[in-house]
Backbone as a chain_set.jsonl record, in Angstrom:
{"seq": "XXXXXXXXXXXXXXXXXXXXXXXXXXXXXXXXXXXXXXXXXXXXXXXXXXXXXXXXXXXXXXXXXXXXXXXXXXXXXXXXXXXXXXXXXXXXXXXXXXXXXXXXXXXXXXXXXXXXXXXXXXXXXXXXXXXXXXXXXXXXXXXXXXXXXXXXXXXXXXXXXXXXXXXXXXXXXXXXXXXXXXXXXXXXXXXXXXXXXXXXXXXXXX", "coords": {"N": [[-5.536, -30.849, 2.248], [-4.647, -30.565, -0.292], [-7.068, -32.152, -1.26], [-9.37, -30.856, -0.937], [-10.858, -28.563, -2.704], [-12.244, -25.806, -1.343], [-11.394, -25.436, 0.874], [-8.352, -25.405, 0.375], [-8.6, -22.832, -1.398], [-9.257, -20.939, 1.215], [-7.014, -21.494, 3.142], [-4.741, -20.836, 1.555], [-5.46, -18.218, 1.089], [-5.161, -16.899, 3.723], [-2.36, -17.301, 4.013], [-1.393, -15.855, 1.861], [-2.095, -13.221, 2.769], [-0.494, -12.96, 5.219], [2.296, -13.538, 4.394], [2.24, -11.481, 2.979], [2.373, -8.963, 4.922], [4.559, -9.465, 6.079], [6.414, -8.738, 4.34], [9.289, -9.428, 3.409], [11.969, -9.515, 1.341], [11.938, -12.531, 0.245], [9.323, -13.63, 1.286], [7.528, -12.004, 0.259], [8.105, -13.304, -2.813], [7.035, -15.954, -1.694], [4.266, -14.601, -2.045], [3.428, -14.15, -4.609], [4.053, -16.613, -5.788], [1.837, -18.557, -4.013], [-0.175, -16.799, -5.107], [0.065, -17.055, -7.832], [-1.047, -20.136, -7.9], [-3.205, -19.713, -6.971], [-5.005, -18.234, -8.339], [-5.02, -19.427, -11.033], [-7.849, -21.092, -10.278], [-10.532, -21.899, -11.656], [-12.58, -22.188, -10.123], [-12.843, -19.897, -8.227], [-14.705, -17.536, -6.501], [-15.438, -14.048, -7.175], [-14.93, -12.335, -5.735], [-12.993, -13.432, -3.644], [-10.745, -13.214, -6.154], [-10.372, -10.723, -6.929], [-9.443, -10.037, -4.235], [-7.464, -11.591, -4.412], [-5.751, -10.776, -6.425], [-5.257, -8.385, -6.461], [-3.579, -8.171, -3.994], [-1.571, -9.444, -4.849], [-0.495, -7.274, -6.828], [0.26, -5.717, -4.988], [2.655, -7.135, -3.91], [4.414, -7.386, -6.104], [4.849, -4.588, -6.162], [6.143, -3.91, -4.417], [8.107, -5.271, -4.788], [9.875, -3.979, -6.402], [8.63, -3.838, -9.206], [6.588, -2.483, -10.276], [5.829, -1.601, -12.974], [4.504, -4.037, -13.72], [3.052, -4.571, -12.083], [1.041, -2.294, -12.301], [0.157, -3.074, -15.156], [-1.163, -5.695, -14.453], [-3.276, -4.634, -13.019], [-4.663, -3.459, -14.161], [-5.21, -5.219, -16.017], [-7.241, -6.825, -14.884], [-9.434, -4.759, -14.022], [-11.669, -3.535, -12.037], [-14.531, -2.057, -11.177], [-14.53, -1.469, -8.581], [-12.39, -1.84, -6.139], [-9.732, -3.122, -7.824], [-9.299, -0.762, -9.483], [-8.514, 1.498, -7.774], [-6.419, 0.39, -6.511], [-5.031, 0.611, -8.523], [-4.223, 2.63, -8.961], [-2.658, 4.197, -6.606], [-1.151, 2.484, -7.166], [0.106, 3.844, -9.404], [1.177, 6.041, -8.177], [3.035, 5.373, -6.604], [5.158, 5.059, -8.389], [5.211, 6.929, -9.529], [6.099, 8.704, -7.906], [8.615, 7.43, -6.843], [10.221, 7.635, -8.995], [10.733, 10.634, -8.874], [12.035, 10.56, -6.118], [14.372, 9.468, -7.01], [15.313, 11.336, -9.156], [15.621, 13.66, -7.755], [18.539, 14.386, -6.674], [19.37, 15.245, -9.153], [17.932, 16.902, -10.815], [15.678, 18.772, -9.624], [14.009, 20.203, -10.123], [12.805, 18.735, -12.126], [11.846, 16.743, -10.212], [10.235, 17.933, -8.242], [8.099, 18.409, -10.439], [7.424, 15.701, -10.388], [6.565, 15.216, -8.413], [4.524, 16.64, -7.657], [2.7, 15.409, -9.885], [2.465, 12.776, -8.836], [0.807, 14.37, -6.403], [-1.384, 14.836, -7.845], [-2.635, 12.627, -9.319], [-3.187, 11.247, -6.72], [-5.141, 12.353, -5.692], [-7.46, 11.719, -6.964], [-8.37, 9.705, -6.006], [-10.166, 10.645, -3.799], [-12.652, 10.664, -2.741], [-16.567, 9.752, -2.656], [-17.572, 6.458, -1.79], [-14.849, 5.246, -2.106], [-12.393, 3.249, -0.192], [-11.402, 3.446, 3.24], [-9.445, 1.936, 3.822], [-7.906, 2.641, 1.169], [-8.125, 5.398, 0.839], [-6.773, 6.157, 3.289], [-4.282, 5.861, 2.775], [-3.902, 7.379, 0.484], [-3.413, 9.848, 1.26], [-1.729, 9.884, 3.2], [0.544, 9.03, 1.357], [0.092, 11.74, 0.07], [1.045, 13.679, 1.798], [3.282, 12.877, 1.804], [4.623, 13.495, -0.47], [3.817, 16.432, -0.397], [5.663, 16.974, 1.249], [8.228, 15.89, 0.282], [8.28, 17.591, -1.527], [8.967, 20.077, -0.753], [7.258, 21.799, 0.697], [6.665, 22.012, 4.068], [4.515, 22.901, 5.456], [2.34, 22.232, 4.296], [2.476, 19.217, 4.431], [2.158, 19.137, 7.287], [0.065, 19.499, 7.858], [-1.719, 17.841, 6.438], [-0.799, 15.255, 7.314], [-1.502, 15.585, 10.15], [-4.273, 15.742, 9.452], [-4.494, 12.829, 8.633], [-3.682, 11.275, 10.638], [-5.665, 12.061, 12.815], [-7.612, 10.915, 11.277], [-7.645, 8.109, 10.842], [-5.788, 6.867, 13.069], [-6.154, 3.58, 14.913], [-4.991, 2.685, 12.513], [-2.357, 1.37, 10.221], [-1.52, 3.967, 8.52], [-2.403, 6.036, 10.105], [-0.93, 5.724, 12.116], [1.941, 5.708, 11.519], [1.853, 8.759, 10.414], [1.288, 9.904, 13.153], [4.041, 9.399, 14.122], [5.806, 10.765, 12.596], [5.011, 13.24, 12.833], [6.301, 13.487, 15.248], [8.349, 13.802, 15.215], [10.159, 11.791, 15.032], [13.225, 10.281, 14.125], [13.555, 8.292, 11.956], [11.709, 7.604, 8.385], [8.413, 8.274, 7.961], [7.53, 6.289, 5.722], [9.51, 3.9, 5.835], [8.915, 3.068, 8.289], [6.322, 2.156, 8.079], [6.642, 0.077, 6.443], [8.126, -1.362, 7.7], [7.358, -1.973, 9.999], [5.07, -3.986, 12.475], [1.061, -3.22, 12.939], [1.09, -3.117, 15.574], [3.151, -3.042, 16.677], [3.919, -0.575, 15.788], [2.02, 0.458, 17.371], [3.012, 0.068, 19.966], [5.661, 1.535, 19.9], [4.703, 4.193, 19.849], [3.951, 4.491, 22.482], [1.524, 2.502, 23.449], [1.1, 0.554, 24.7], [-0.065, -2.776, 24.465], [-1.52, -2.515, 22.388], [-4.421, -2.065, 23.326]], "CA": [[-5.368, -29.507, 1.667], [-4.823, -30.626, -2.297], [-8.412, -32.972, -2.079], [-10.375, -30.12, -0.892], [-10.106, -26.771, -2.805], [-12.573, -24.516, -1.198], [-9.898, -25.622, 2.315], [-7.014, -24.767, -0.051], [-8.389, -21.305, -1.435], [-9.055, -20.296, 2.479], [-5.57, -21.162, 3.376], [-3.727, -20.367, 0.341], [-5.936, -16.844, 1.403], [-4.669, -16.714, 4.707], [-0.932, -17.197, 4.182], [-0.878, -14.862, 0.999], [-2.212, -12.181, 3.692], [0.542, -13.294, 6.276], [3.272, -12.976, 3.828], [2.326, -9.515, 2.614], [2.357, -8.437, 5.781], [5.872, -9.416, 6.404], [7.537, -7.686, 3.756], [10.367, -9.474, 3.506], [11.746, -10.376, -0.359], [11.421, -14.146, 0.099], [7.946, -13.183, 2.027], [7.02, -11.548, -1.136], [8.068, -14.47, -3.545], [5.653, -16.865, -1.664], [2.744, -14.57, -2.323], [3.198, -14.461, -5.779], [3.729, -18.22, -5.384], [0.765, -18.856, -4.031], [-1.513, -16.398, -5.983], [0.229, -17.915, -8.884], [-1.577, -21.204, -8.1], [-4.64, -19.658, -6.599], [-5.604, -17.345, -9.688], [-5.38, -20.79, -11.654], [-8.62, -22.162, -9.632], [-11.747, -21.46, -12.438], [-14.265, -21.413, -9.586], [-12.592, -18.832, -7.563], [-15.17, -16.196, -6.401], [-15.12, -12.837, -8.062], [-14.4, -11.311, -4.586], [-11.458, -13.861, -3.742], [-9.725, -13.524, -7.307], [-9.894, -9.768, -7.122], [-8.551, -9.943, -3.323], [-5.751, -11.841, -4.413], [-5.045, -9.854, -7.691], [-4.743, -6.691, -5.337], [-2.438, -8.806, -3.091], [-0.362, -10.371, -5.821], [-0.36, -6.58, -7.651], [1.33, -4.924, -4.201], [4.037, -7.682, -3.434], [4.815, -6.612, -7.05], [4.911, -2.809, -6.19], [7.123, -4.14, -3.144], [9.532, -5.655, -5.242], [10.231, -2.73, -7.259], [8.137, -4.559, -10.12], [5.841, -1.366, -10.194], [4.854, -1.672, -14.217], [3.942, -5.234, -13.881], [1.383, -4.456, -11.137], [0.168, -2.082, -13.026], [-0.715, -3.658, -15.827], [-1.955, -6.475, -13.815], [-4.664, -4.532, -12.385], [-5.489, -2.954, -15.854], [-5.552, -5.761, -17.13], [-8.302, -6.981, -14.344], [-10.011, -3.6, -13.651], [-13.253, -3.677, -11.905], [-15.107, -0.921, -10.433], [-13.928, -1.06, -7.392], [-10.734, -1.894, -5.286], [-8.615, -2.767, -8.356], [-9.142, 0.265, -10.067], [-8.005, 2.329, -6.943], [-4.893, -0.027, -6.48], [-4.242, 0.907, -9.467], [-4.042, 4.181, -9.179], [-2.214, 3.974, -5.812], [0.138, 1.995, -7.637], [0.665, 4.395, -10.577], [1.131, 7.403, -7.921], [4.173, 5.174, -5.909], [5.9, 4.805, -9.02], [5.9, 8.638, -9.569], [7.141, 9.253, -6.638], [10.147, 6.569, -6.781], [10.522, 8.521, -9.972], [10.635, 11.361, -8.189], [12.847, 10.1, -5.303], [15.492, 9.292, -8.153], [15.419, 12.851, -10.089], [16.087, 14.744, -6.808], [19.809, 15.07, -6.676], [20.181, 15.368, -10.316], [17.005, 17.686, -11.365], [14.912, 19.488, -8.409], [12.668, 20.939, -10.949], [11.914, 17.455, -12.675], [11.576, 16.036, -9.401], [9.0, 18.472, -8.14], [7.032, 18.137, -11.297], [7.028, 14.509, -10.554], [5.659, 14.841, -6.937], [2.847, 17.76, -8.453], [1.915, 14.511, -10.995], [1.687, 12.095, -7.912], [-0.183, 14.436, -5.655], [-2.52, 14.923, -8.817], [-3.047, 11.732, -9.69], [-4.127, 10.287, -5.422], [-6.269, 13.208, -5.65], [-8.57, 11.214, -7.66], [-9.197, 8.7, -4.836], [-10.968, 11.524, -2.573], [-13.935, 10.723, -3.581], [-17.485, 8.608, -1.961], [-17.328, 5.122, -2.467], [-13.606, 4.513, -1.97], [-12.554, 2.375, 0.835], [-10.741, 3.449, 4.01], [-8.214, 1.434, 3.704], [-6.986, 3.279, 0.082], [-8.262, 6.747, 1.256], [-5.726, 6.699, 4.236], [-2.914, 5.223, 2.71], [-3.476, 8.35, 0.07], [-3.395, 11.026, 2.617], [-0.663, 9.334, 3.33], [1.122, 9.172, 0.614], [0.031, 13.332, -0.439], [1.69, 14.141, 2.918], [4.884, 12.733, 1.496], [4.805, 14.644, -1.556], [3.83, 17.771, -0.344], [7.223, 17.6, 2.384], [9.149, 15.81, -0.121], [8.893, 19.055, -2.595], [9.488, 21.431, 0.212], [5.741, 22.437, 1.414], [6.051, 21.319, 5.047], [3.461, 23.263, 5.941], [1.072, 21.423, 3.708], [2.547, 18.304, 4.953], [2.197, 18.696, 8.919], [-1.652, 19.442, 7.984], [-2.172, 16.345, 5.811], [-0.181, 14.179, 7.929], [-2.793, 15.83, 11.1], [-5.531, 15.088, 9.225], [-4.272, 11.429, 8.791], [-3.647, 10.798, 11.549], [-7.528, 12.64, 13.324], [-8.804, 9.836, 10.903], [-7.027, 6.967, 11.063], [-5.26, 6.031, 14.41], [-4.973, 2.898, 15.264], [-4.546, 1.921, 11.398], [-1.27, 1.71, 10.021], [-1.066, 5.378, 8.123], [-2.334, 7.279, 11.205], [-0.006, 5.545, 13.48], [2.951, 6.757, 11.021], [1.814, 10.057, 10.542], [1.799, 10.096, 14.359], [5.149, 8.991, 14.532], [6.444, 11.904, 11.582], [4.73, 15.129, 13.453], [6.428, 14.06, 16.624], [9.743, 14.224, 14.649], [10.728, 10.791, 14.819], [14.254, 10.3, 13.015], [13.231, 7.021, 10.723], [11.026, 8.305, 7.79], [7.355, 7.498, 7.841], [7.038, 4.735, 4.819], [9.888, 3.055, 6.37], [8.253, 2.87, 9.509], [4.954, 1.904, 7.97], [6.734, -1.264, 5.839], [9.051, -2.182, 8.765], [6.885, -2.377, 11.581], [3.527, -4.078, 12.574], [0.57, -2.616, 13.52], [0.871, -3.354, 17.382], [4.811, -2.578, 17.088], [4.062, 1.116, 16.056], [1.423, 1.349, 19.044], [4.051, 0.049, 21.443], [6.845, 2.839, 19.816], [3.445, 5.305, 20.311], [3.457, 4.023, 23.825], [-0.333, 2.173, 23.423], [1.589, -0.67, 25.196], [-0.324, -3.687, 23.639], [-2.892, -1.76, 21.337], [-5.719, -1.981, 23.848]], "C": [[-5.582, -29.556, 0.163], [-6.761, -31.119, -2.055], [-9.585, -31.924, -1.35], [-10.256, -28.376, -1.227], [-11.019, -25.677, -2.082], [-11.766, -24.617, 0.033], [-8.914, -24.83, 1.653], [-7.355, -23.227, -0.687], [-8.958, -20.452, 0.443], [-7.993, -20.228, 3.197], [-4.817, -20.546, 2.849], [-4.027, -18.769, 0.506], [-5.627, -15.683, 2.696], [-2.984, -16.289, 4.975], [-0.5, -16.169, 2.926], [-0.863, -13.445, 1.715], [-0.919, -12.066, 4.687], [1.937, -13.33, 5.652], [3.197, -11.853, 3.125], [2.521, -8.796, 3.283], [3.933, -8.001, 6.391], [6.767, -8.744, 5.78], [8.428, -7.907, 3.059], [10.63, -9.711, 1.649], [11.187, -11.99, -0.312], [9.547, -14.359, 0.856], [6.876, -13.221, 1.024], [6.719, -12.347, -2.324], [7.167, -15.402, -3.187], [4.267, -16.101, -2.138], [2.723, -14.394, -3.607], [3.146, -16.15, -6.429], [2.709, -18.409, -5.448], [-0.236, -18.207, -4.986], [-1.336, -16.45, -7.49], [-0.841, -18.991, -9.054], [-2.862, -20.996, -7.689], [-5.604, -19.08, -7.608], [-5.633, -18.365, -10.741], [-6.465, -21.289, -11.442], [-9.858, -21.284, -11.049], [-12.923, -20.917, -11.989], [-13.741, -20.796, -8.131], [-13.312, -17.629, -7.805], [-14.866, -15.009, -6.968], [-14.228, -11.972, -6.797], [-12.696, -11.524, -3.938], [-10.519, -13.143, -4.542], [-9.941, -11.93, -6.992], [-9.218, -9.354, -5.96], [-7.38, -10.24, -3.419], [-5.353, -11.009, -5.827], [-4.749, -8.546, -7.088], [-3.229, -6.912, -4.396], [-1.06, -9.068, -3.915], [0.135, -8.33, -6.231], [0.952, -5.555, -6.16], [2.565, -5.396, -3.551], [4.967, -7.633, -5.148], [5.661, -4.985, -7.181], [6.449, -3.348, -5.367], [8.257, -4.306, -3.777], [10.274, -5.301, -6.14], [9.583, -3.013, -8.531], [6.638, -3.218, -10.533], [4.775, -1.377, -11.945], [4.287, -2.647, -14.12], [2.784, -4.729, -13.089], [0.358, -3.426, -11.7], [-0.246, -2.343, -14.342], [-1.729, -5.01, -15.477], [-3.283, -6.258, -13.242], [-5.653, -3.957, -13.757], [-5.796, -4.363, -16.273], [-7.227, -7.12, -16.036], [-9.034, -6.104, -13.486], [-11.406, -4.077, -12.813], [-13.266, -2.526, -11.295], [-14.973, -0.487, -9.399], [-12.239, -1.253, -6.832], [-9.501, -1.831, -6.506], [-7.929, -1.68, -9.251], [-8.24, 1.256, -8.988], [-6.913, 1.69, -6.341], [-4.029, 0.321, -6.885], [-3.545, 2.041, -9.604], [-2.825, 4.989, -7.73], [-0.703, 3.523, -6.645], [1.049, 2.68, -8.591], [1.256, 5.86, -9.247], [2.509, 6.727, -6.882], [4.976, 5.424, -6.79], [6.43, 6.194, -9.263], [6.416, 8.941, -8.585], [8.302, 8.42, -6.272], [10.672, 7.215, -7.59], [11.382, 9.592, -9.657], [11.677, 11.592, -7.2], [14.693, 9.953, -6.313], [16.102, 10.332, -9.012], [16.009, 13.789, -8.584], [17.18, 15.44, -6.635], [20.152, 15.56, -7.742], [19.081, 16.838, -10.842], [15.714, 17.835, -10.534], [13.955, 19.706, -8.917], [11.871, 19.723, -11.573], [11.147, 16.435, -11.529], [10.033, 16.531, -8.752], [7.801, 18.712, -9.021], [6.861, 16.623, -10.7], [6.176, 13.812, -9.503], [4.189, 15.772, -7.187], [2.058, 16.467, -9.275], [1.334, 13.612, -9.876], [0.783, 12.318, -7.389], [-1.242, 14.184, -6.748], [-3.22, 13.961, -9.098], [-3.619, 10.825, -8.066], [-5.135, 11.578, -5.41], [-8.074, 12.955, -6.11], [-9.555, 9.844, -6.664], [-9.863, 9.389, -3.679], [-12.231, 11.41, -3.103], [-14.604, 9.502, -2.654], [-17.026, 7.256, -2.526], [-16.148, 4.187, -2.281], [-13.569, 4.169, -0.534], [-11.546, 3.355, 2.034], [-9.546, 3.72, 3.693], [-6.914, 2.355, 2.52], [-6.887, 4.533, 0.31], [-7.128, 7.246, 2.538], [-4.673, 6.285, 3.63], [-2.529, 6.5, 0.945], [-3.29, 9.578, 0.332], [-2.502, 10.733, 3.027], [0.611, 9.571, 2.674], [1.458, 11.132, -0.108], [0.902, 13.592, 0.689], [3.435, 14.147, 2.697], [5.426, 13.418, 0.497], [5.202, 15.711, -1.11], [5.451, 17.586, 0.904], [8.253, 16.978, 1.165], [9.724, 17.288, -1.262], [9.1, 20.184, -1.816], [8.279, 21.877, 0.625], [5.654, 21.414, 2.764], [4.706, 21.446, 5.625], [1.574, 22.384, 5.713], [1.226, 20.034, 3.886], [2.016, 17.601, 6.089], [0.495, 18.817, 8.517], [-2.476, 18.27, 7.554], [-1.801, 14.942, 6.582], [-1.372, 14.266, 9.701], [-3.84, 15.323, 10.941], [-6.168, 13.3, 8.782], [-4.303, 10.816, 10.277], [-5.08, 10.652, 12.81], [-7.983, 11.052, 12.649], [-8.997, 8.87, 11.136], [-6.414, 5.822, 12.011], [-6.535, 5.138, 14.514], [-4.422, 2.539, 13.731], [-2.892, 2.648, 10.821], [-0.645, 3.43, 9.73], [-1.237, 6.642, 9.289], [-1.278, 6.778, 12.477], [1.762, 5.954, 13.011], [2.95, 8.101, 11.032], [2.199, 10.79, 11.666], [3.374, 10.537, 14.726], [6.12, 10.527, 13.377], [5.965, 13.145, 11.909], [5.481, 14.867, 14.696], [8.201, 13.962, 16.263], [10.8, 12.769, 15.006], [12.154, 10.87, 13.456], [13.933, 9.502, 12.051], [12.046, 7.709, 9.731], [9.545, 7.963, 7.746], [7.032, 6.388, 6.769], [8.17, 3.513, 5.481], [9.404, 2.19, 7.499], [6.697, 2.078, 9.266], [5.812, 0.58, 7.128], [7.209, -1.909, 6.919], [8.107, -3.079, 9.761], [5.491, -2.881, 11.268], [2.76, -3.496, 12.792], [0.771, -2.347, 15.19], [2.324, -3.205, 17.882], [4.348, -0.842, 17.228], [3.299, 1.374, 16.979], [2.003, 1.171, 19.99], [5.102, 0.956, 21.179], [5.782, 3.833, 20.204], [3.171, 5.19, 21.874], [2.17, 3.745, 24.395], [0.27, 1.082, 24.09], [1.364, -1.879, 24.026], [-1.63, -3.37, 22.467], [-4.126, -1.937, 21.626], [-5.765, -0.396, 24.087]], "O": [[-6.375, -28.882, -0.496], [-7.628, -30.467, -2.638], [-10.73, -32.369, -1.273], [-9.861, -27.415, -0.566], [-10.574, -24.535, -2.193], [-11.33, -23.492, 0.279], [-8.561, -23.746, 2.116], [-6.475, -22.38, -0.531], [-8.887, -19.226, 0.515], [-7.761, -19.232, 3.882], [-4.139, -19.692, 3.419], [-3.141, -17.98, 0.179], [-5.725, -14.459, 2.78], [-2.485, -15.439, 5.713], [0.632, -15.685, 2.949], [0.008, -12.607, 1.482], [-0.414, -10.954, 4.842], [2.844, -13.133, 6.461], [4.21, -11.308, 2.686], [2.897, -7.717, 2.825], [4.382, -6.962, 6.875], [7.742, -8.207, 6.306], [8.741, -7.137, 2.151], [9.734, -9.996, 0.854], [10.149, -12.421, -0.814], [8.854, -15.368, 0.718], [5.88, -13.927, 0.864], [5.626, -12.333, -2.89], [6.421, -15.831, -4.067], [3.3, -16.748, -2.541], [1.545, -14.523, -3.94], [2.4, -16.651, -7.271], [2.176, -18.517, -6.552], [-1.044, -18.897, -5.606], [-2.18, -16.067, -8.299], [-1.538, -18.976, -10.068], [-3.711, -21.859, -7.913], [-6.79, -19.399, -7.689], [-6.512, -18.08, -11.555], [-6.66, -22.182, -12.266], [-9.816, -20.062, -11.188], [-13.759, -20.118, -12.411], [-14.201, -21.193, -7.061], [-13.065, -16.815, -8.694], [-13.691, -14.988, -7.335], [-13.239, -11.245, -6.9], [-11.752, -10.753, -3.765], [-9.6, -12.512, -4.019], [-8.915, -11.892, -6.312], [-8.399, -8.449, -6.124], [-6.405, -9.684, -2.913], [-4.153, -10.735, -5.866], [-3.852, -7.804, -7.488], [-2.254, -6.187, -4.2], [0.12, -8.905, -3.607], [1.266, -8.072, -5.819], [2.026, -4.99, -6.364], [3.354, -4.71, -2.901], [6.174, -7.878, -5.163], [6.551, -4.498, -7.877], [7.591, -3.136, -5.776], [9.291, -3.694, -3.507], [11.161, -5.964, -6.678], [10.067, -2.205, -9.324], [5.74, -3.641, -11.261], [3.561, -1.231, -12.087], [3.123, -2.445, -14.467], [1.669, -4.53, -13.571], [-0.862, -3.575, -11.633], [-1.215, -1.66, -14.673], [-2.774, -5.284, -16.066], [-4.158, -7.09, -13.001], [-6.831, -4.049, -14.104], [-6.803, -4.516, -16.963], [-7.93, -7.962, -16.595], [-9.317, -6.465, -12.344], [-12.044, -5.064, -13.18], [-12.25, -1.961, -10.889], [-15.199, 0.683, -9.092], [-11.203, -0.745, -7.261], [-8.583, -1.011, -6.48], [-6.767, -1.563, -9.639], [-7.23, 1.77, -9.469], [-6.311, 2.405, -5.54], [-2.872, 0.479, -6.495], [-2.519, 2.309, -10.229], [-2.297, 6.092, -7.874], [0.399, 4.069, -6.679], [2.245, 2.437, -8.745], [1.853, 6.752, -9.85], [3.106, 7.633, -6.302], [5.875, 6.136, -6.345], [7.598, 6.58, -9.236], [7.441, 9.622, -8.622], [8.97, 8.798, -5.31], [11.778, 7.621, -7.233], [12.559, 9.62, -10.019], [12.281, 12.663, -7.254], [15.811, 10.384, -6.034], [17.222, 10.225, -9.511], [16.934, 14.589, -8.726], [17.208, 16.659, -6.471], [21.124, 16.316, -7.731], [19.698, 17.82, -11.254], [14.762, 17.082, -10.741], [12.889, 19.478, -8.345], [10.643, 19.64, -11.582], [10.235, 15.637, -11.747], [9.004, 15.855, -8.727], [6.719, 19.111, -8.591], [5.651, 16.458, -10.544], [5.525, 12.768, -9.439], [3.042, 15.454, -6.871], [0.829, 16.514, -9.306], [0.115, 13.505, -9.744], [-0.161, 11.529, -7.338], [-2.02, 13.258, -6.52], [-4.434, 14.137, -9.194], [-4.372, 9.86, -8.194], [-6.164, 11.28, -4.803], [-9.163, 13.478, -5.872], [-10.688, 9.362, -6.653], [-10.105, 8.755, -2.652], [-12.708, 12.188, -3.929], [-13.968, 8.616, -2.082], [-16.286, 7.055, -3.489], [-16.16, 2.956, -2.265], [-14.398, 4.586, 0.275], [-10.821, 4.129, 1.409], [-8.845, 4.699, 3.437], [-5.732, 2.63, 2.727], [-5.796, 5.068, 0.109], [-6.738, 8.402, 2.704], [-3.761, 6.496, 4.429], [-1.436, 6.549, 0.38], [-2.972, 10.367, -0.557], [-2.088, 11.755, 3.573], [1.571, 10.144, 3.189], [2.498, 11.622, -0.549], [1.984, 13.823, 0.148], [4.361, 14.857, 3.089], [6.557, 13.901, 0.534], [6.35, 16.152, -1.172], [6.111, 18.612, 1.074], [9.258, 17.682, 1.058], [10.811, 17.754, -1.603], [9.421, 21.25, -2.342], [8.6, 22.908, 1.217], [4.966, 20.394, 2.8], [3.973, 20.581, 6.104], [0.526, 22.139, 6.31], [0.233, 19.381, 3.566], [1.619, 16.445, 6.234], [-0.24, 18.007, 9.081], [-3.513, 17.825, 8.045], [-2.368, 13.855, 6.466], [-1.867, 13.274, 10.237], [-4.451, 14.627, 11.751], [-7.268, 12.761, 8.664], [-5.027, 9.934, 10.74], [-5.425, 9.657, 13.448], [-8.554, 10.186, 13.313], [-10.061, 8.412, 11.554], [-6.43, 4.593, 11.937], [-7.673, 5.564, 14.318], [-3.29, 2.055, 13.738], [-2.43, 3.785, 10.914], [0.249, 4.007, 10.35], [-0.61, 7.694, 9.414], [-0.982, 7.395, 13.5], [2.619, 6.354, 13.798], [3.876, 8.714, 11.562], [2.945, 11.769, 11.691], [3.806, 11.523, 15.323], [7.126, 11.062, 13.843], [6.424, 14.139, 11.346], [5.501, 15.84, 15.45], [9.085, 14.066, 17.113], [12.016, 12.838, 15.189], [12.091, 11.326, 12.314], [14.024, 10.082, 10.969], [11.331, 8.477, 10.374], [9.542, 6.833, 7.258], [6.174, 5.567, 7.092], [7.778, 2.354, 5.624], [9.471, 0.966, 7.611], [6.077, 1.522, 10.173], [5.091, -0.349, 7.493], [6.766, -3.031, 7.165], [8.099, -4.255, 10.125], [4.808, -2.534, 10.304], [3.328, -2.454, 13.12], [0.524, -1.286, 15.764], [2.692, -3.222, 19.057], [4.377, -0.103, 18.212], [3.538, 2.391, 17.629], [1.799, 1.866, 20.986], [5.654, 1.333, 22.212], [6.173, 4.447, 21.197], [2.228, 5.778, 22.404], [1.664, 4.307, 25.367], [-0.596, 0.229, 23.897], [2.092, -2.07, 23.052], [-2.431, -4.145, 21.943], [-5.0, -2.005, 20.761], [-6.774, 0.129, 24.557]]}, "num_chains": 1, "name": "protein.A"}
């Protein structure tokens, strides 16, 4: 593993994926671990080093570490993915924001979910990936119900879901129009993919 590094950045690539997945805090700590020692390598691919700087930047977000990740991706922008991490990342933080102002100031709070939607609004656009495009349709869905517009919720959370099933955000959305008690982001960190299609009753996600 040490006497051959392009072996150790395909593992070290593998298990940073496999502990992001999990969630857990100590989960989390290995992948900054590892993409500690992997973002060290000089002749790490452009495509690698910005896979794991995306990786490293959301077990960050995870661990309530929300400014760090974003300056982490600012501070390795490129044209694609980490720019729209970034922006992902700046639009959770408003809405933890957000989440935090609620009991105390309704009015600051709903400005703060108007700034989020505003700001994933900017990832509707050609070019962006899937992956970020559902997980901000996603995220608008939570806005618009967390400030009181269900209406504009159940439609965004519809149209997540039309797009998306089997991937994670349409198999939450699913699970939040059919009035599931647990909240949809919980449900989307908790569970696996092939858990929420067996609560969806897909059995084994064939």
């Amino acid at each position: 593993y040490e006497k051959y590094p392009a072996g150790k950045r395909e593992v070290g690539s593998l298990l940073v994926a496999n502990y992001l997945e999990e969630q857990s805090p100590a989960s989390l700590a290995k992948v900054l671990e590892l993409t500690d020692s992997l973002l060290d390598d000089e002749e790490l691919n452009d495509d690698l080093k910005e896979q794991l700087t995306i990786q490293r930047a959301q077990a960050l977000q995870l661990l309530g570490r929300g400014p760090e990740a974003e300056k982490l991706l600012a501070e390795n922008a490129s044209p694609t993915g980490t720019t729209h991490e970034a922006t992902l990342i700046r639009a959770r933080a408003l809405m933890s924001e957000a989440d935090a102002m609620q009991r105390q100031d309704a009015n600051a709070a709903a400005a703060k979910w108007d700034e989020a939607r505003t700001v994933l609004t900017t990832l509707f656009k050609p070019l962006v990936s899937d992956a970020v495009v559902s997980r901000a349709l996603f995220m608008t869905a939570r806005c618009s119900a967390r400030s009181g517009n269900a209406e504009g919720a159940i439609e965004i959370y519809q149209q997540t879901r039309r797009r998306y099933v089997p991937n994670h955000e349409g198999i939450a959305a699913s699970i939040e129009l059919a009035g599931r008690p647990d909240t949809p982001l919980r449900i989307h960190s908790r569970y696996t993919r092939l858990e929420l299609l067996a609560a969806l009753g897909h059995g084994d996600g064939v």
